[in-house]
Tab-separated table of C-alpha atoms in Angstrom:
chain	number	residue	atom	x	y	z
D	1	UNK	CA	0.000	0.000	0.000
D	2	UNK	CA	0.930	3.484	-0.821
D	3	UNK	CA	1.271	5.412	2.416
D	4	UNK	CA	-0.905	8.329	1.427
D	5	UNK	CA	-4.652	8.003	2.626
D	6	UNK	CA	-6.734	9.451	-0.011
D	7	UNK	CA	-10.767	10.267	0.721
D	8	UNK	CA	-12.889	10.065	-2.147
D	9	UNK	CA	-16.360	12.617	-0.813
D	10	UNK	CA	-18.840	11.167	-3.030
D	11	UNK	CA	-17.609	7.545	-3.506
D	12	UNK	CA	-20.749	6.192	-4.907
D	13	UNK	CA	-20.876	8.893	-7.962
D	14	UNK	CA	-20.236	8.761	-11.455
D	15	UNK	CA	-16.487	9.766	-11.344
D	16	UNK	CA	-16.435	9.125	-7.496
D	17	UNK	CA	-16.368	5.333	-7.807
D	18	UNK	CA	-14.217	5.453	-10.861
D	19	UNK	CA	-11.817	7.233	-8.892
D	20	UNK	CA	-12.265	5.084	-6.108
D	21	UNK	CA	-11.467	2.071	-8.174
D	22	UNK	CA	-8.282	3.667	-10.286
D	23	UNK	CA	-7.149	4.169	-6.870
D	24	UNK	CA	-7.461	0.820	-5.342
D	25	UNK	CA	-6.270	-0.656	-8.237
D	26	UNK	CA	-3.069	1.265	-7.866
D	27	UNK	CA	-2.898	-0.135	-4.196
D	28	UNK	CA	-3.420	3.330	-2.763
D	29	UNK	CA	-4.805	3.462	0.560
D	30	UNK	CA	-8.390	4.786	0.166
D	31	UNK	CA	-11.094	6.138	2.387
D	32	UNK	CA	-14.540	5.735	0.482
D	33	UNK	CA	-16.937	8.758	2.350
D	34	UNK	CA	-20.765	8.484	1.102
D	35	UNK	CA	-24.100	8.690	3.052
D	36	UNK	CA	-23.678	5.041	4.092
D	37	UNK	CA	-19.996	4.506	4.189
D	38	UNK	CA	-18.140	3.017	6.851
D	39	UNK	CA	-16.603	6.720	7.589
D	40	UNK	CA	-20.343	8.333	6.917
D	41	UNK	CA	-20.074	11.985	4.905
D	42	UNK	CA	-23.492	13.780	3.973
D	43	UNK	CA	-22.987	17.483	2.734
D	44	UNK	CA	-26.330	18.113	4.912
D	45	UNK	CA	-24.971	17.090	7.637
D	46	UNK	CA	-21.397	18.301	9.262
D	47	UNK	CA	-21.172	16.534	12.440
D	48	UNK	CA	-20.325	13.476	10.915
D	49	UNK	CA	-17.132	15.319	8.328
D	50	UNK	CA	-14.117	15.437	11.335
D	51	UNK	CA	-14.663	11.845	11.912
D	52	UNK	CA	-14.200	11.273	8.085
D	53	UNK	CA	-11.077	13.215	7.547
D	54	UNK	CA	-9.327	12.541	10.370
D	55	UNK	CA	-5.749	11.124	9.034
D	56	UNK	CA	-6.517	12.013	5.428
D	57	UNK	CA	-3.591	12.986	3.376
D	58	UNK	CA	-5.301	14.368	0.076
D	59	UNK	CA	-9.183	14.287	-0.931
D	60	UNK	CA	-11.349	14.167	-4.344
D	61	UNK	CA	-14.684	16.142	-3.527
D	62	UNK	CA	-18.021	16.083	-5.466
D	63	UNK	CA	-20.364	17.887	-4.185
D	64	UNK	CA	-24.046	16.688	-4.221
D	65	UNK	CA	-26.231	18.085	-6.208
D	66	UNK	CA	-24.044	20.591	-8.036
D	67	UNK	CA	-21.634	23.221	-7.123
D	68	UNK	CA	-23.897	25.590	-8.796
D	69	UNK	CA	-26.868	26.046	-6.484
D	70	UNK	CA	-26.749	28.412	-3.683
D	71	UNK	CA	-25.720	26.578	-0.783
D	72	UNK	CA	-22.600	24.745	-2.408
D	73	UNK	CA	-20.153	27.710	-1.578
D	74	UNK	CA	-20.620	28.242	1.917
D	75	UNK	CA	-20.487	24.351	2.120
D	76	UNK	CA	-17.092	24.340	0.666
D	77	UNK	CA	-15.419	27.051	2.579
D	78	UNK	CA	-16.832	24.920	5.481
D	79	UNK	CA	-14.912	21.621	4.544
D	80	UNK	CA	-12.093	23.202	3.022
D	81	UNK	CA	-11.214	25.030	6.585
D	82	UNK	CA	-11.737	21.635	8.397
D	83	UNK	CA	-9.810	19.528	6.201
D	84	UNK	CA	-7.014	22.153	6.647
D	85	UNK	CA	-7.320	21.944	10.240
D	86	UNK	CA	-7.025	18.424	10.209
D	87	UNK	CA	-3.972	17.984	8.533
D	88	UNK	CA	-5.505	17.540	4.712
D	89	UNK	CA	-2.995	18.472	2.401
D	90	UNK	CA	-4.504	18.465	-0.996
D	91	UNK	CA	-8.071	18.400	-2.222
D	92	UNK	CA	-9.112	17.985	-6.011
D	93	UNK	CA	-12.123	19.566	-6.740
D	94	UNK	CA	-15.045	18.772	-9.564
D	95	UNK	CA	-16.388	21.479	-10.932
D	96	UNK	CA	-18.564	22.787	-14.044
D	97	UNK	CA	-17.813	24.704	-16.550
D	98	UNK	CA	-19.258	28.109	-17.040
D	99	UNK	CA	-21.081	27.817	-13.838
D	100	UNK	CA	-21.334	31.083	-11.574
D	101	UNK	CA	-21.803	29.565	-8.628
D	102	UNK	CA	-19.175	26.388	-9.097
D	103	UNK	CA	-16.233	29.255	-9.699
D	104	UNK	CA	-17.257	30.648	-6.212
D	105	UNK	CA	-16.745	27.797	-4.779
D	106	UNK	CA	-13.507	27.068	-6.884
D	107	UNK	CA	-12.110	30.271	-5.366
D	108	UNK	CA	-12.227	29.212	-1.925
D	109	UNK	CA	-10.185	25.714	-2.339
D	110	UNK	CA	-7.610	28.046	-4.656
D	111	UNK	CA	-7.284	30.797	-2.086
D	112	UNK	CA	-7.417	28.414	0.880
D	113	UNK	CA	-3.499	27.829	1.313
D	114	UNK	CA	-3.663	23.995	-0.033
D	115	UNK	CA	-2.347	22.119	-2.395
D	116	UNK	CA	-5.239	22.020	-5.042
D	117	UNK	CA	-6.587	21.234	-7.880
D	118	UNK	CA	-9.600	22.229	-10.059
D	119	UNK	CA	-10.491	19.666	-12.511
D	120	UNK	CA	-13.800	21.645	-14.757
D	121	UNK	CA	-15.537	19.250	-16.548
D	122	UNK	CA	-18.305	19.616	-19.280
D	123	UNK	CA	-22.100	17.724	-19.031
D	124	UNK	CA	-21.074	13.794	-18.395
D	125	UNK	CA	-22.285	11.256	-21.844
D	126	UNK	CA	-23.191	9.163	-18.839
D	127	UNK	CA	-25.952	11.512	-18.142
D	128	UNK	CA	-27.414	9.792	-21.605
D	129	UNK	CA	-26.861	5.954	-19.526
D	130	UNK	CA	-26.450	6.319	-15.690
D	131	UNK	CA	-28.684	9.753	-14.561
D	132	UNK	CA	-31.863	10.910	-15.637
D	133	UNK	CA	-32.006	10.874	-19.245
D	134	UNK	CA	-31.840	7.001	-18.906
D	135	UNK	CA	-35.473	6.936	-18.430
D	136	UNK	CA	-36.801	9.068	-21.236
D	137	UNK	CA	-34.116	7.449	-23.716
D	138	UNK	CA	-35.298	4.250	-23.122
D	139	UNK	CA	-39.236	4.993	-23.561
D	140	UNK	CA	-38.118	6.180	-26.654
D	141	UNK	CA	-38.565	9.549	-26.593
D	142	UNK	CA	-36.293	12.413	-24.245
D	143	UNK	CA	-37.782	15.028	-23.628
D	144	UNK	CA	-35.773	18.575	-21.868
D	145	UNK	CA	-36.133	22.024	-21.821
D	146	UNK	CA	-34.871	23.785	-24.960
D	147	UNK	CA	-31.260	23.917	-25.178
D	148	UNK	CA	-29.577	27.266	-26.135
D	149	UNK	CA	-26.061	25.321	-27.448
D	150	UNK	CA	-24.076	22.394	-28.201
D	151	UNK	CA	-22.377	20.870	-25.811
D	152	UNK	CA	-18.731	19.007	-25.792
D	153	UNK	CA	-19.882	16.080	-23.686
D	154	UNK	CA	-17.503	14.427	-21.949
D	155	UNK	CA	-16.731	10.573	-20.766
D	156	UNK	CA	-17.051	10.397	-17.212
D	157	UNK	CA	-13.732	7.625	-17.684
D	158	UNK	CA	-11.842	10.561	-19.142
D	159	UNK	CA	-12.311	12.562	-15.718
D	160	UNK	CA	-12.024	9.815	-13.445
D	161	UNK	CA	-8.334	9.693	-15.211
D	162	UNK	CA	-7.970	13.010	-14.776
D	163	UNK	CA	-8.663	12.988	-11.487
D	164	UNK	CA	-6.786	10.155	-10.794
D	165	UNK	CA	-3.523	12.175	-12.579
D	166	UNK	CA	-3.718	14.910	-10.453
D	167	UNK	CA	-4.104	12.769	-6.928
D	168	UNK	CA	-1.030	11.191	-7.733
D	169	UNK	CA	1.273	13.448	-9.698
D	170	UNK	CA	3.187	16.473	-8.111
D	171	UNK	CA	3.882	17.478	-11.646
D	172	UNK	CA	0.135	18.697	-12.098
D	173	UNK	CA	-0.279	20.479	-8.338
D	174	UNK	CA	-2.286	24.036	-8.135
D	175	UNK	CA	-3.861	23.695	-11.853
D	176	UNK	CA	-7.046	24.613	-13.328
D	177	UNK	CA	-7.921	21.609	-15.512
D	178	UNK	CA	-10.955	22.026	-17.890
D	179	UNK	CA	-11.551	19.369	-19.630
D	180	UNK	CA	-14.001	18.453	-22.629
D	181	UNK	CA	-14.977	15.835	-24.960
D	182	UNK	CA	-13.580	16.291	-28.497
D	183	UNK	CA	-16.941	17.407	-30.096
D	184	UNK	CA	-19.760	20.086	-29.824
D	185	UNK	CA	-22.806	18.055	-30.326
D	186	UNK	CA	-26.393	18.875	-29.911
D	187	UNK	CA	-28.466	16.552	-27.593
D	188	UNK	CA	-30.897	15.742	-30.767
D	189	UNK	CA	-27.246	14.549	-32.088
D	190	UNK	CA	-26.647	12.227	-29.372
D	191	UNK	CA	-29.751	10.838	-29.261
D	192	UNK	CA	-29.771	9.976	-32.818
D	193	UNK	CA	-26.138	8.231	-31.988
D	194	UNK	CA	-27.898	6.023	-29.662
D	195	UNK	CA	-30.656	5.343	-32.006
D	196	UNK	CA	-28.651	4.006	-34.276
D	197	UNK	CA	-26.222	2.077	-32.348
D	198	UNK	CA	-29.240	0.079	-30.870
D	199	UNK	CA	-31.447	-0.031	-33.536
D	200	UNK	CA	-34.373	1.586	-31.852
D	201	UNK	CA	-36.863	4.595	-32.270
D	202	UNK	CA	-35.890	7.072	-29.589
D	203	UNK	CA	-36.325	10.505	-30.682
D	204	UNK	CA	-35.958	14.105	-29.382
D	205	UNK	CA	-38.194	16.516	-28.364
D	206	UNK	CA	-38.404	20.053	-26.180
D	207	UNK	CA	-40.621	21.301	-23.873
D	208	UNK	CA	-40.732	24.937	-22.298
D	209	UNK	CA	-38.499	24.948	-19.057
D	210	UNK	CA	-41.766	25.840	-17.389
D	211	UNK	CA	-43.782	23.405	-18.624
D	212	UNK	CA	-41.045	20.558	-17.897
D	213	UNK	CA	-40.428	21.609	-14.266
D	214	UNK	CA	-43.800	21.698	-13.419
D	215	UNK	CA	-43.932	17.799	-14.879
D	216	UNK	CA	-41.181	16.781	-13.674
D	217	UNK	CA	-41.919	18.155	-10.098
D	218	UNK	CA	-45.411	16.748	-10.539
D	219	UNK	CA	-43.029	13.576	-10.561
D	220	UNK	CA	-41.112	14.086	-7.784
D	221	UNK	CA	-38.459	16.372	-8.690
D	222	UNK	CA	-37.165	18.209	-5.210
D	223	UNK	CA	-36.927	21.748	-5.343
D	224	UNK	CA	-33.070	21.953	-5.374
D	225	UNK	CA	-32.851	19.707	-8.236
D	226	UNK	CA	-35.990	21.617	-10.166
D	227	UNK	CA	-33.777	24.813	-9.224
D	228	UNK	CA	-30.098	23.294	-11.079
D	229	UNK	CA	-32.204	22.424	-14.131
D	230	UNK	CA	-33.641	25.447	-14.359
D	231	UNK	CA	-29.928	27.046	-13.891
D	232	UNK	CA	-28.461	24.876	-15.952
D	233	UNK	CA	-30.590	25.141	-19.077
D	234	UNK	CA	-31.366	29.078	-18.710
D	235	UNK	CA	-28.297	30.337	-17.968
D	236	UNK	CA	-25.310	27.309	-18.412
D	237	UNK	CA	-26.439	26.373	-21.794
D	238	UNK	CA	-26.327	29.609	-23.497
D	239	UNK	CA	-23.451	29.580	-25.990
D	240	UNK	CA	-20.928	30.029	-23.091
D	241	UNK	CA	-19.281	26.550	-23.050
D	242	UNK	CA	-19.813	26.006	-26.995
D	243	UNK	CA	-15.732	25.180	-26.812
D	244	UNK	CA	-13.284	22.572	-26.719
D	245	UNK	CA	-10.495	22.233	-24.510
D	246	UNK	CA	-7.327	20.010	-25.284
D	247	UNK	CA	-6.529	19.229	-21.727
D	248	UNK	CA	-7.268	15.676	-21.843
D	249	UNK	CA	-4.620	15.375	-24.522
D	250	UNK	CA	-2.186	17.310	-22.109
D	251	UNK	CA	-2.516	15.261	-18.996
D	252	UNK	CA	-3.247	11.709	-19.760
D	253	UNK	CA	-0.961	12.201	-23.442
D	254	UNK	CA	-4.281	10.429	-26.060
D	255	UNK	CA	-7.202	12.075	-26.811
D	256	UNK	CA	-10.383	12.353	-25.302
D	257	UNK	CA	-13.178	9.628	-25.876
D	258	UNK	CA	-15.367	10.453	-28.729
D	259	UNK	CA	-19.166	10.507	-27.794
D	260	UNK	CA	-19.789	7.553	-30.631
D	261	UNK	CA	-16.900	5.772	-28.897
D	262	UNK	CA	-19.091	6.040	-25.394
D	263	UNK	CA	-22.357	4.673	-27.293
D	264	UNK	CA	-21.089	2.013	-29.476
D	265	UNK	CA	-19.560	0.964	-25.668
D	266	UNK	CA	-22.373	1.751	-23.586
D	267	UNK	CA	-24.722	-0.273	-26.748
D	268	UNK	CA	-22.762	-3.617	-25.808
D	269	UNK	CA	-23.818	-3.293	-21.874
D	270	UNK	CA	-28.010	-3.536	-22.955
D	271	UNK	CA	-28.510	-0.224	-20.491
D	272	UNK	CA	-30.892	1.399	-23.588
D	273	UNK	CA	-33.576	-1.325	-23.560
């Protein structure tokens, strides 16, 4: 085992368990922190963080639901002064790109006298197979509020590397890393890529972002959630991440998985149907 304990605060997420695994694989020692881990972490709920980071050497954090709404700064500066009171040397941060709110919270971990690193990501292709556009794709029709702009999706493997890079390399210490998929795509685009790969109907369509909040909290949807959709499709997608970055390329030397790479992959598992 490697000496270093590294906590991974969200273990059970999409790049969280990636991580998590990369890690273990490497025979890193590894603290897993989720609602109902051994160590128990919930970003509601502080009395439970000391307990978690107590001996922690460097620490991954996701934060749950995004970094965007409100609440997500404050939150940070509250675990970034713990974990440097604790001894926590070096936190890697996810964040998203073009996001007001996720910068603020950036700022904190950059200005906080840690090691760091910021690793920016664009909208996961997983949110097509593991989050919820899973549901609409397979009843063969998504429905979302009206994007504004393409989008360069990115595979959630590519940050998981990424992230994985900059736990483990001094080389890439106190960097901003914003990192894309290779493509702008629309989400009409990507939904005709899994169409085709599985050889089903699934189509596109749009509804107002009024009119799909008020569904989708007639549904369920909590308030926070119906409150990062709204954020993310009014204000995120408008035109100001319609870039590509080659940062992928940089850190991990190959390119970044294409988004018909990700289906023709993601086809072969049976997750669409």
């Amino acid at each position: 085992m490697k000496v270093k304990k590294i906590a991974i605060v969200g273990a059970t997420g999409k790049t969280g368990q990636r991580v998590l695994a990369q890690l273990q694989a490497l025979e890193y020692s590894v603290r897993a922190l989720s609602r109902n881990s051994e160590y128990p972490f919930d970003w509601t709920d502080r009395s439970g963080w000391s307990k978690a980071l107590q001996g922690v050497d460097s620490a991954y954090v996701t934060y749950f639901p995004d970094l965007a709404v409100p609440q997500a700064a404050e939150d940070i500066r509250a675990f970034v002064e713990l974990a440097k009171s604790l001894g926590v040397k070096h936190i890697v941060l996810l964040s998203g790109r073009g996001e007001e709110g996720a910068q603020l919270a950036e700022q904190l971990l950059i200005g906080s006298g840690l090691e760091w690193n910021v690793v920016r990501a664009s909208w996961f292709m997983q949110n097509f197979s593991e989050s919820f556009m899973l549901e609409g794709i397979n009843a063969g029709q998504l429905v979302l509020p009206k994007p504004k702009a393409d989008e360069p999706f990115i595979d959630v493997d590519d940050i998981a590397d990424v992230v994985v890079a900059a736990l483990t390399r001094t080389d890439l210490r106190n960097l901003l890393l914003e990192i894309t998929g290779p493509q702008l795509l629309s989400f009409e685009a990507c939904v005709e890529s899994i169409a085709e790969a599985t050889g089903q109907e699934i189509t596109f369509a749009t509804a107002s972002i009024d009119d799909y909040l008020l569904g989708a909290k007639a549904q369920g949807l909590p308030d926070d959630l119906a409150w990062l959709i709204n954020e993310l499709f009014e204000n995120v997608l408008d035109g100001r991440n319609e870039s590509t970055t080659n940062m992928i390329e940089k850190v991990l030397r190959r390119p970044a998985k294409s988004f018909q790479q990700y289906v023709k992959e993601t086809a072969r598992t049976g997750v669409w149907g």
